[in-house]
Short mmCIF file of N, CA and C in Angstrom, two decimals:
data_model
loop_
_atom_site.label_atom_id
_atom_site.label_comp_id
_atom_site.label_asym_id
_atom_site.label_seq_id
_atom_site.Cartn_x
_atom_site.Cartn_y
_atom_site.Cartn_z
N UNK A 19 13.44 3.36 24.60
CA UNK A 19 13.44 4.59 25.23
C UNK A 19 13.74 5.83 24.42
N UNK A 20 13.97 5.69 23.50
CA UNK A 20 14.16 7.24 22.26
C UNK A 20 13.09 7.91 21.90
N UNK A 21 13.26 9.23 22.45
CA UNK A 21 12.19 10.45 22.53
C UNK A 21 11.52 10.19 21.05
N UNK A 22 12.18 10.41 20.08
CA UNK A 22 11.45 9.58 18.34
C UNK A 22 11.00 8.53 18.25
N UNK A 23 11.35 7.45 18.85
CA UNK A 23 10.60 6.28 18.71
C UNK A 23 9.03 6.59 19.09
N UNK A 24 9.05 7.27 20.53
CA UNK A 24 7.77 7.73 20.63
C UNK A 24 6.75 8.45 20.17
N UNK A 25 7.95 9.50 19.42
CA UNK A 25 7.00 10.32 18.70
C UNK A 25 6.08 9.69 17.40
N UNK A 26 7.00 8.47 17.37
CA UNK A 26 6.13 7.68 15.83
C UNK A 26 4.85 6.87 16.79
N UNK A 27 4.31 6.59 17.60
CA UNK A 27 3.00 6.15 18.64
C UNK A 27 2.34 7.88 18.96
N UNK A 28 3.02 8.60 18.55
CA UNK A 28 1.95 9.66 19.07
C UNK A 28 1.37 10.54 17.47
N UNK A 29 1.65 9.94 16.61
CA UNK A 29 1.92 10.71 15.46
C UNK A 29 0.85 10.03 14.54
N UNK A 30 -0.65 9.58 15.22
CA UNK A 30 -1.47 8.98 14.87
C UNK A 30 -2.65 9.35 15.09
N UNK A 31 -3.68 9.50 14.01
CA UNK A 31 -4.82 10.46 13.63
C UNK A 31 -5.75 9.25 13.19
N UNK A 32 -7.55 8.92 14.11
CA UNK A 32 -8.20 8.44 13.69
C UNK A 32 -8.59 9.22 12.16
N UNK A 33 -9.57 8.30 11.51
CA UNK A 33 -9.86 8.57 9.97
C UNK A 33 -11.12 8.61 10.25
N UNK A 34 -11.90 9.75 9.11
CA UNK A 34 -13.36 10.20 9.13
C UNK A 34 -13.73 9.84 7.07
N UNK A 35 -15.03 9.73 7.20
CA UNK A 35 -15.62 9.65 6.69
C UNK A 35 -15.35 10.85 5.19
N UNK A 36 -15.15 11.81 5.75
CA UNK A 36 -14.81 13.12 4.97
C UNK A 36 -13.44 12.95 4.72
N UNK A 37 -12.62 12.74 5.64
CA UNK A 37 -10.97 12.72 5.36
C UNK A 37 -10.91 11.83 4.36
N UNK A 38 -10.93 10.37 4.48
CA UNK A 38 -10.56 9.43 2.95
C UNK A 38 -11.43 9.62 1.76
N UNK A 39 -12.31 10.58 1.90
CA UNK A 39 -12.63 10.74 0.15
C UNK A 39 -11.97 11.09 -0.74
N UNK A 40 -11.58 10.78 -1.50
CA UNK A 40 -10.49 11.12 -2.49
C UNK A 40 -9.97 9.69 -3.03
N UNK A 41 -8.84 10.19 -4.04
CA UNK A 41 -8.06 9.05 -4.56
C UNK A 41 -6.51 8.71 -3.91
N UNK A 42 -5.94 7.73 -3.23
CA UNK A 42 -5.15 8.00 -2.57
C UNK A 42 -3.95 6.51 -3.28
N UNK A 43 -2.79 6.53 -3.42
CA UNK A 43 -1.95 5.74 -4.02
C UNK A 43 -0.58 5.53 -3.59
N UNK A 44 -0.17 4.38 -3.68
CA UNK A 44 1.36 3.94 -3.37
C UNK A 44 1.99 2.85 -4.48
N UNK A 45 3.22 3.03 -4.27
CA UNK A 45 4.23 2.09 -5.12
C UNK A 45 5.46 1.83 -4.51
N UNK A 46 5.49 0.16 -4.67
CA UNK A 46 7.03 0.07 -3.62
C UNK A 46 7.68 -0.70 -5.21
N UNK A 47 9.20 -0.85 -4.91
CA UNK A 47 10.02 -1.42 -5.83
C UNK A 47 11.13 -1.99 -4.70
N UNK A 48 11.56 -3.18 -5.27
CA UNK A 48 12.99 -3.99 -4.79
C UNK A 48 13.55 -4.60 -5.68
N UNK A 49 15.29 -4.43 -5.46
CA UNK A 49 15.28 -5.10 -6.64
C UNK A 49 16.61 -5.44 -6.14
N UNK A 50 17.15 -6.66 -6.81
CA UNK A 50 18.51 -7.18 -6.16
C UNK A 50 19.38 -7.88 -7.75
N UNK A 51 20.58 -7.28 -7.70
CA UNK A 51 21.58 -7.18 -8.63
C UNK A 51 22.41 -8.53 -8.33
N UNK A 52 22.56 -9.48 -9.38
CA UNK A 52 23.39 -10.57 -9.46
C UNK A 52 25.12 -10.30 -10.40
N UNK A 53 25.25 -11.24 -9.31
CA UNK A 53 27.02 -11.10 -10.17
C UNK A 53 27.39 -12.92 -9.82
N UNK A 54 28.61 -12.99 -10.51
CA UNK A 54 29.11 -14.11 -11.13
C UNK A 54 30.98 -13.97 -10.20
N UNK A 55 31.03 -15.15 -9.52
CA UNK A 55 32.54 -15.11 -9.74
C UNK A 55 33.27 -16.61 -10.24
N UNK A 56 33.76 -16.96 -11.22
CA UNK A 56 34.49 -18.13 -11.99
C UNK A 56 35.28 -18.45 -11.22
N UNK A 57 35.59 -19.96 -10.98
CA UNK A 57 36.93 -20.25 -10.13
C UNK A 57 38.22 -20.03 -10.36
N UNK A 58 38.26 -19.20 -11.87
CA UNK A 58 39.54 -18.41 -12.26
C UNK A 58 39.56 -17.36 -11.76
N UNK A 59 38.56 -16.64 -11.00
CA UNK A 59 38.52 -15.47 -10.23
C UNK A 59 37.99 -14.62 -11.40
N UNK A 60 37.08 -14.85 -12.23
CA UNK A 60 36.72 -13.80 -13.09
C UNK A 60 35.26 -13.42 -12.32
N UNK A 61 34.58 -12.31 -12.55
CA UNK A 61 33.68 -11.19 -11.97
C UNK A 61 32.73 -10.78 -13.17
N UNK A 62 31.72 -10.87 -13.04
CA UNK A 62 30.63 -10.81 -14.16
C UNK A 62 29.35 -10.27 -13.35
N UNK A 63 28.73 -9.43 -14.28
CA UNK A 63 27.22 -9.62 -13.78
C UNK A 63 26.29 -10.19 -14.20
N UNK A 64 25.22 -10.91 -13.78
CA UNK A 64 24.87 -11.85 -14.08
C UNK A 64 23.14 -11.64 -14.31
N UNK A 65 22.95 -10.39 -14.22
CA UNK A 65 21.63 -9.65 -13.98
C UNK A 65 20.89 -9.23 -12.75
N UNK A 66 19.37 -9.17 -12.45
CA UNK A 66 18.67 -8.57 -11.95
C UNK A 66 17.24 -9.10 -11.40
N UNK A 67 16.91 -9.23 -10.25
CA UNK A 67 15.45 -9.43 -10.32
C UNK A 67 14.86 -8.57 -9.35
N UNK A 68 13.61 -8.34 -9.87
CA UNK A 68 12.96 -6.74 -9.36
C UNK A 68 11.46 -7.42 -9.07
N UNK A 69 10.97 -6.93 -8.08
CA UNK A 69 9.44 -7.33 -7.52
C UNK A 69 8.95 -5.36 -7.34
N UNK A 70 7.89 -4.92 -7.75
CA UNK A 70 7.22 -3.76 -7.87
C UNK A 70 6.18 -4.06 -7.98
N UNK A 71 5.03 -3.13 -6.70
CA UNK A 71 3.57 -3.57 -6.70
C UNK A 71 3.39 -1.57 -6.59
N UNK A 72 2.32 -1.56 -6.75
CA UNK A 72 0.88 -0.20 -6.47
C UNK A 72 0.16 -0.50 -6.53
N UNK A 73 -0.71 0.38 -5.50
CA UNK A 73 -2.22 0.54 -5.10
C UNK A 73 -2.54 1.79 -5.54
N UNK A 74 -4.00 1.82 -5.55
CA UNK A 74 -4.65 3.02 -5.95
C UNK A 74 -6.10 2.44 -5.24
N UNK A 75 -6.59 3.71 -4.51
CA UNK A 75 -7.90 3.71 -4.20
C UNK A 75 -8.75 4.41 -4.28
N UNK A 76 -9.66 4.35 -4.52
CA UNK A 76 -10.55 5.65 -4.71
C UNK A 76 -11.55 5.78 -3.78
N UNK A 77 -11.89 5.88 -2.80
CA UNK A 77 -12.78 5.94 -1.82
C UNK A 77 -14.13 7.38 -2.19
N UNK A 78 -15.03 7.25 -2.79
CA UNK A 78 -15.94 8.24 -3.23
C UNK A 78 -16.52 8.59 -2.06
N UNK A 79 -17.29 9.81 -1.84
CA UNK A 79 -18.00 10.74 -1.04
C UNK A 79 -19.71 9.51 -0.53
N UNK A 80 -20.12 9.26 -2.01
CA UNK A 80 -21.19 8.47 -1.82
C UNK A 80 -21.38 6.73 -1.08
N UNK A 81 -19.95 6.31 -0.25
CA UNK A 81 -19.83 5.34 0.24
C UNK A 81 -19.26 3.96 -0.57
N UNK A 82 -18.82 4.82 -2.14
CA UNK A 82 -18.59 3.30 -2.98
C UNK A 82 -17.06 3.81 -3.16
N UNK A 83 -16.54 2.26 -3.51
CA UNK A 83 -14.75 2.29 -3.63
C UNK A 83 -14.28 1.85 -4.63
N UNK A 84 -13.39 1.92 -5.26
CA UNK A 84 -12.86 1.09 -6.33
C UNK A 84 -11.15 0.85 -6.03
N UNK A 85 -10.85 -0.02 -6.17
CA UNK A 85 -9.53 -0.31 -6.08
C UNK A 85 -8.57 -1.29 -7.17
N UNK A 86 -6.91 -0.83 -7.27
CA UNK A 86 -6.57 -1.51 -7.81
C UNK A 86 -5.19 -2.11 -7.84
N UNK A 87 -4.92 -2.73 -7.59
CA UNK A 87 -3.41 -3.36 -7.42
C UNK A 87 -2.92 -3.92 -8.21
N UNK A 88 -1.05 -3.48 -8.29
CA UNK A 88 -1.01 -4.03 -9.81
C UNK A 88 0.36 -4.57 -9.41
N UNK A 89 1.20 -5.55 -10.08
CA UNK A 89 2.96 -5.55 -9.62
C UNK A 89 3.41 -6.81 -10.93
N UNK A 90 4.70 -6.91 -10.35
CA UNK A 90 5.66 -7.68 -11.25
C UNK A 90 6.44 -7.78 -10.72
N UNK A 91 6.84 -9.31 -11.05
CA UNK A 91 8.28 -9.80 -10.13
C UNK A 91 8.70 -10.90 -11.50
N UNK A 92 10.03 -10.99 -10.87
CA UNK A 92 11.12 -11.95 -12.12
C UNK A 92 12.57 -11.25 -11.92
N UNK A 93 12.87 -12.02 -12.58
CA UNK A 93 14.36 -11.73 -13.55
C UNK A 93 13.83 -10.36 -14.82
N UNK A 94 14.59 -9.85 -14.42
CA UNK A 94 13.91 -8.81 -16.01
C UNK A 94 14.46 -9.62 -17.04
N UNK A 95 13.52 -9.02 -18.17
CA UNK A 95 13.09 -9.97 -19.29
C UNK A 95 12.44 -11.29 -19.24
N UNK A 96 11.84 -11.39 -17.88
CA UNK A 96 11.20 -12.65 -17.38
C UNK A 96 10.01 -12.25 -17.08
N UNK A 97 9.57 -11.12 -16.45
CA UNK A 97 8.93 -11.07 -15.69
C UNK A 97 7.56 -11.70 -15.48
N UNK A 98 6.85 -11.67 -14.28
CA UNK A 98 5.86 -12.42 -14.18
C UNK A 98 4.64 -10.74 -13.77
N UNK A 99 3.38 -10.83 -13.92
CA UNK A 99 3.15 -9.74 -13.53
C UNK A 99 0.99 -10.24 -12.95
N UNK A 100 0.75 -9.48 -12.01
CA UNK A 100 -0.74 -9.60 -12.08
C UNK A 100 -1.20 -7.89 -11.73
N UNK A 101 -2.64 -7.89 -11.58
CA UNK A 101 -3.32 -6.88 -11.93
C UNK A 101 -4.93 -7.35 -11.03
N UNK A 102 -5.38 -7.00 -9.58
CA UNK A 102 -6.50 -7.12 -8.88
C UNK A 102 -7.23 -5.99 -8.62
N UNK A 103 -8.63 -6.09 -9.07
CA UNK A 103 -9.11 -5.16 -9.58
C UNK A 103 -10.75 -5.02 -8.19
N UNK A 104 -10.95 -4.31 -7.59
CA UNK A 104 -12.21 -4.31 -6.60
C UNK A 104 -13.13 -3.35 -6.64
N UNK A 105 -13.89 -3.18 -6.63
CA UNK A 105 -15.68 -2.55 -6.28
C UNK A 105 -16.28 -3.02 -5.43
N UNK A 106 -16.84 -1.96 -4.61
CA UNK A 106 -17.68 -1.84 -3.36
C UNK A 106 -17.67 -0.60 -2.98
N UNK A 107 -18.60 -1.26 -1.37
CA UNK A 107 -19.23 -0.22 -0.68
C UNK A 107 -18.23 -0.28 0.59
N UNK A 108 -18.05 1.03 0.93
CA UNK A 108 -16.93 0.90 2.43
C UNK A 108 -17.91 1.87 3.57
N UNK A 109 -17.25 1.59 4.41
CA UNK A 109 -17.55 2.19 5.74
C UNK A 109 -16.02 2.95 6.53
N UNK A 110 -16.25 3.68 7.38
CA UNK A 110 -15.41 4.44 7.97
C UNK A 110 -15.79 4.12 9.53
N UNK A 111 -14.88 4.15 10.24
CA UNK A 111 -14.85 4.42 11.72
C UNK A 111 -13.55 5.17 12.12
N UNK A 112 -13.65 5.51 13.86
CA UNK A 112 -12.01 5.91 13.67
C UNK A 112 -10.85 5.42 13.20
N UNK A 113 -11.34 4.51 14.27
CA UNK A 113 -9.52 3.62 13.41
C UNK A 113 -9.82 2.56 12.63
N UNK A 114 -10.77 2.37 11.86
CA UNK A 114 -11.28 1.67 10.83
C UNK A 114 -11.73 1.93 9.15
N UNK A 115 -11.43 0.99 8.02
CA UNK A 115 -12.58 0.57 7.31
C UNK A 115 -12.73 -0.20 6.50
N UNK A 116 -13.39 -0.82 6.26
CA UNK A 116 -14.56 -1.88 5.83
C UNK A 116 -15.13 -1.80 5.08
N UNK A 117 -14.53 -2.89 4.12
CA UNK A 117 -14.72 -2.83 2.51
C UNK A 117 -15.56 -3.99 2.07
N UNK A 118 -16.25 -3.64 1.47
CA UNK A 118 -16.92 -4.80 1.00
C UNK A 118 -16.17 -5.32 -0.52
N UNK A 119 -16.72 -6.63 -1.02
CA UNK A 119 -16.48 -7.25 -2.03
C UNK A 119 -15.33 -7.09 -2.70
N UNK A 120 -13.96 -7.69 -1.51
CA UNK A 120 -12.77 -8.00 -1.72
C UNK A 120 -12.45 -9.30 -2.31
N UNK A 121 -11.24 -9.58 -2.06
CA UNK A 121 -11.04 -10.96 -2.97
C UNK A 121 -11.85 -11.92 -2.73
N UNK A 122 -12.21 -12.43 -3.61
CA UNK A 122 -13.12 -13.88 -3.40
C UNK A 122 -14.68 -13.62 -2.75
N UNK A 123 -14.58 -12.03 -3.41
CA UNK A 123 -16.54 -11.26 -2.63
C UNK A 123 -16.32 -11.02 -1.56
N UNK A 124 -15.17 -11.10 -0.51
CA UNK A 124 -15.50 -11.28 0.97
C UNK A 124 -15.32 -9.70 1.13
N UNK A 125 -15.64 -9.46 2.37
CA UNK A 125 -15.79 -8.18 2.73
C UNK A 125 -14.07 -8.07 4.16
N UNK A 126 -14.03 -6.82 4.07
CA UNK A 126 -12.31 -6.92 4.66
C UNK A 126 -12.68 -5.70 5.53
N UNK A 127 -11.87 -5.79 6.73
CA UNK A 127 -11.24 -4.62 7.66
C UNK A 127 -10.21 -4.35 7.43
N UNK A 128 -9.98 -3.03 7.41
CA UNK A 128 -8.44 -2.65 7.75
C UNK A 128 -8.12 -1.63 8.97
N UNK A 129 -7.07 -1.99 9.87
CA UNK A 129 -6.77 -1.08 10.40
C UNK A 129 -6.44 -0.02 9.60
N UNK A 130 -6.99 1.93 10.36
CA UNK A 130 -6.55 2.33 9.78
C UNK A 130 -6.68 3.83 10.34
N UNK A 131 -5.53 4.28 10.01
CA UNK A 131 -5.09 6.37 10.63
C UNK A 131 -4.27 6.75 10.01
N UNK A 132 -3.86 7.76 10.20
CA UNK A 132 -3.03 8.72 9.27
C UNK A 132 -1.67 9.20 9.99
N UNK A 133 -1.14 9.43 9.47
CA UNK A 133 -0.06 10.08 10.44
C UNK A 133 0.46 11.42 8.71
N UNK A 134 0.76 12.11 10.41
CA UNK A 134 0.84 14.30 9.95
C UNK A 134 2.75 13.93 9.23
N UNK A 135 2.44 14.58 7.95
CA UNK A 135 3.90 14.87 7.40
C UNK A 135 3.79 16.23 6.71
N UNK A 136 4.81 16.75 6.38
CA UNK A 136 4.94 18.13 6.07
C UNK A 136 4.04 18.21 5.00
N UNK A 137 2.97 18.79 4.56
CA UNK A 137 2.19 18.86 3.16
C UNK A 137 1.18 18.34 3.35
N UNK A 138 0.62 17.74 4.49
CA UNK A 138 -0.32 16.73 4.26
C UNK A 138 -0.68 15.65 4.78
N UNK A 139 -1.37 14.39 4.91
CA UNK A 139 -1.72 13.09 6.19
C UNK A 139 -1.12 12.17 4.86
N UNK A 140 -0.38 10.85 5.57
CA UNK A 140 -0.34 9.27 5.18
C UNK A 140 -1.40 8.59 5.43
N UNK A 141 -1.67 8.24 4.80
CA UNK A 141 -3.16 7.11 4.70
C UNK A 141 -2.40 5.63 5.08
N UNK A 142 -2.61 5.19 6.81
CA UNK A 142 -2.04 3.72 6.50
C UNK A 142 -3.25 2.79 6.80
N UNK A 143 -3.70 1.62 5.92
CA UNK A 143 -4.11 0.80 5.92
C UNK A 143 -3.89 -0.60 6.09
N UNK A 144 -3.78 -1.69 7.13
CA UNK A 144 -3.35 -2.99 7.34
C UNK A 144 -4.44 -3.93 7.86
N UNK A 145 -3.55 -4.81 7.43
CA UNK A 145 -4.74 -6.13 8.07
C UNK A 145 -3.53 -7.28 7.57
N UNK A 146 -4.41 -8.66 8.12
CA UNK A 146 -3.69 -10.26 7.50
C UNK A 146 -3.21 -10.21 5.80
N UNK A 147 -4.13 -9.63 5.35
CA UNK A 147 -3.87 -9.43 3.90
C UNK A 147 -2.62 -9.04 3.12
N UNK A 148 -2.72 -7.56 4.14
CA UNK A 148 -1.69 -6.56 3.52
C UNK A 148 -1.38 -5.50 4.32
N UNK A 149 -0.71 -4.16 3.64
CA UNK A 149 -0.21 -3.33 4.38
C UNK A 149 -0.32 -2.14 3.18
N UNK A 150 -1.01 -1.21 3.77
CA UNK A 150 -0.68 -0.03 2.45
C UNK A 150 -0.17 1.09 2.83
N UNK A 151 0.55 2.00 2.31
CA UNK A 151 1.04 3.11 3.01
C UNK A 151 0.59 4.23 1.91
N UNK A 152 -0.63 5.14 1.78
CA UNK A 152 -1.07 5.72 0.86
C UNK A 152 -0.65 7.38 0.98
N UNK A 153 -0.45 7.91 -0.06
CA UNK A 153 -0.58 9.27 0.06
C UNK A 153 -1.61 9.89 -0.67
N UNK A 154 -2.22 10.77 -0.94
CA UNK A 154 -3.28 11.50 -1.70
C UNK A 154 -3.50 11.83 -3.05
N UNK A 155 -3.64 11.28 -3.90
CA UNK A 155 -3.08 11.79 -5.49
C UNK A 155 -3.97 12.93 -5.95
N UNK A 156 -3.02 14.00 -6.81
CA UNK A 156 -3.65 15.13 -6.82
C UNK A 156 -3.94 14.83 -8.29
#
């Protein structure tokens, strides 16, 4: 029942054809700090492991896309890291779009609208896959 809760269901903008042209990008980071305690009661730290992914998309005027996702996870000084790289052709609807020649060639939907923040629209994109939360790169 919180007047804000609602306002985040009303704070949603189908997507056009013209609106996602551009290059639009996100980056998340987590990271969780280890410590040590000895049964002498001594206190140590013991390090770190960090998972960090970004997207970048480029959605062109002429109907073609390129995309790219990149991250790393581990223990630092461990890390493990990959890099997925896509081309195609997309489509737009309101609350849609539809990418062709995603992982494994297949072609993908994403839910997808914007929501209004001071400066400018959020680009959110989801599906089974994933979840993107994009802003506009200038």
């Amino acid at each position: 029942g919180s007047d804000l809760a609602a306002m985040e269901r009303y704070n949603k903008f189908a997507v056009a054809p013209g609106d996602v042209a551009g290059k639009w990008q996100n980056g998340n980071t987590q990271t969780a700090h280890w410590f040590y305690v000895s049964p002498s009661g001594q206190v140590g730290y013991a390090g770190m492991t960090l998972a960090g992914t970004s997207a970048t998309f480029l959605f062109n005027s002429n109907g073609t896309y390129s995309s790219i996702q990149n991250g790393a996870t581990g223990s630092v000084g461990n890390m493990g890291t990959f890099q997925q790289e896509y081309k195609g052709k997309y489509t737009v609807t309101n609350w849609m779009i539809t990418a062709t020649n995603r992982y494994q060639g297949k072609t993908e939907s994403f839910d997808a609208h914007f929501k209004a923040v001071r400066g400018g629209r959020i680009l959110h994109l989801s599906n089974a896959n994933g979840k993107y939360t994009l802003v506009r790169a200038r």
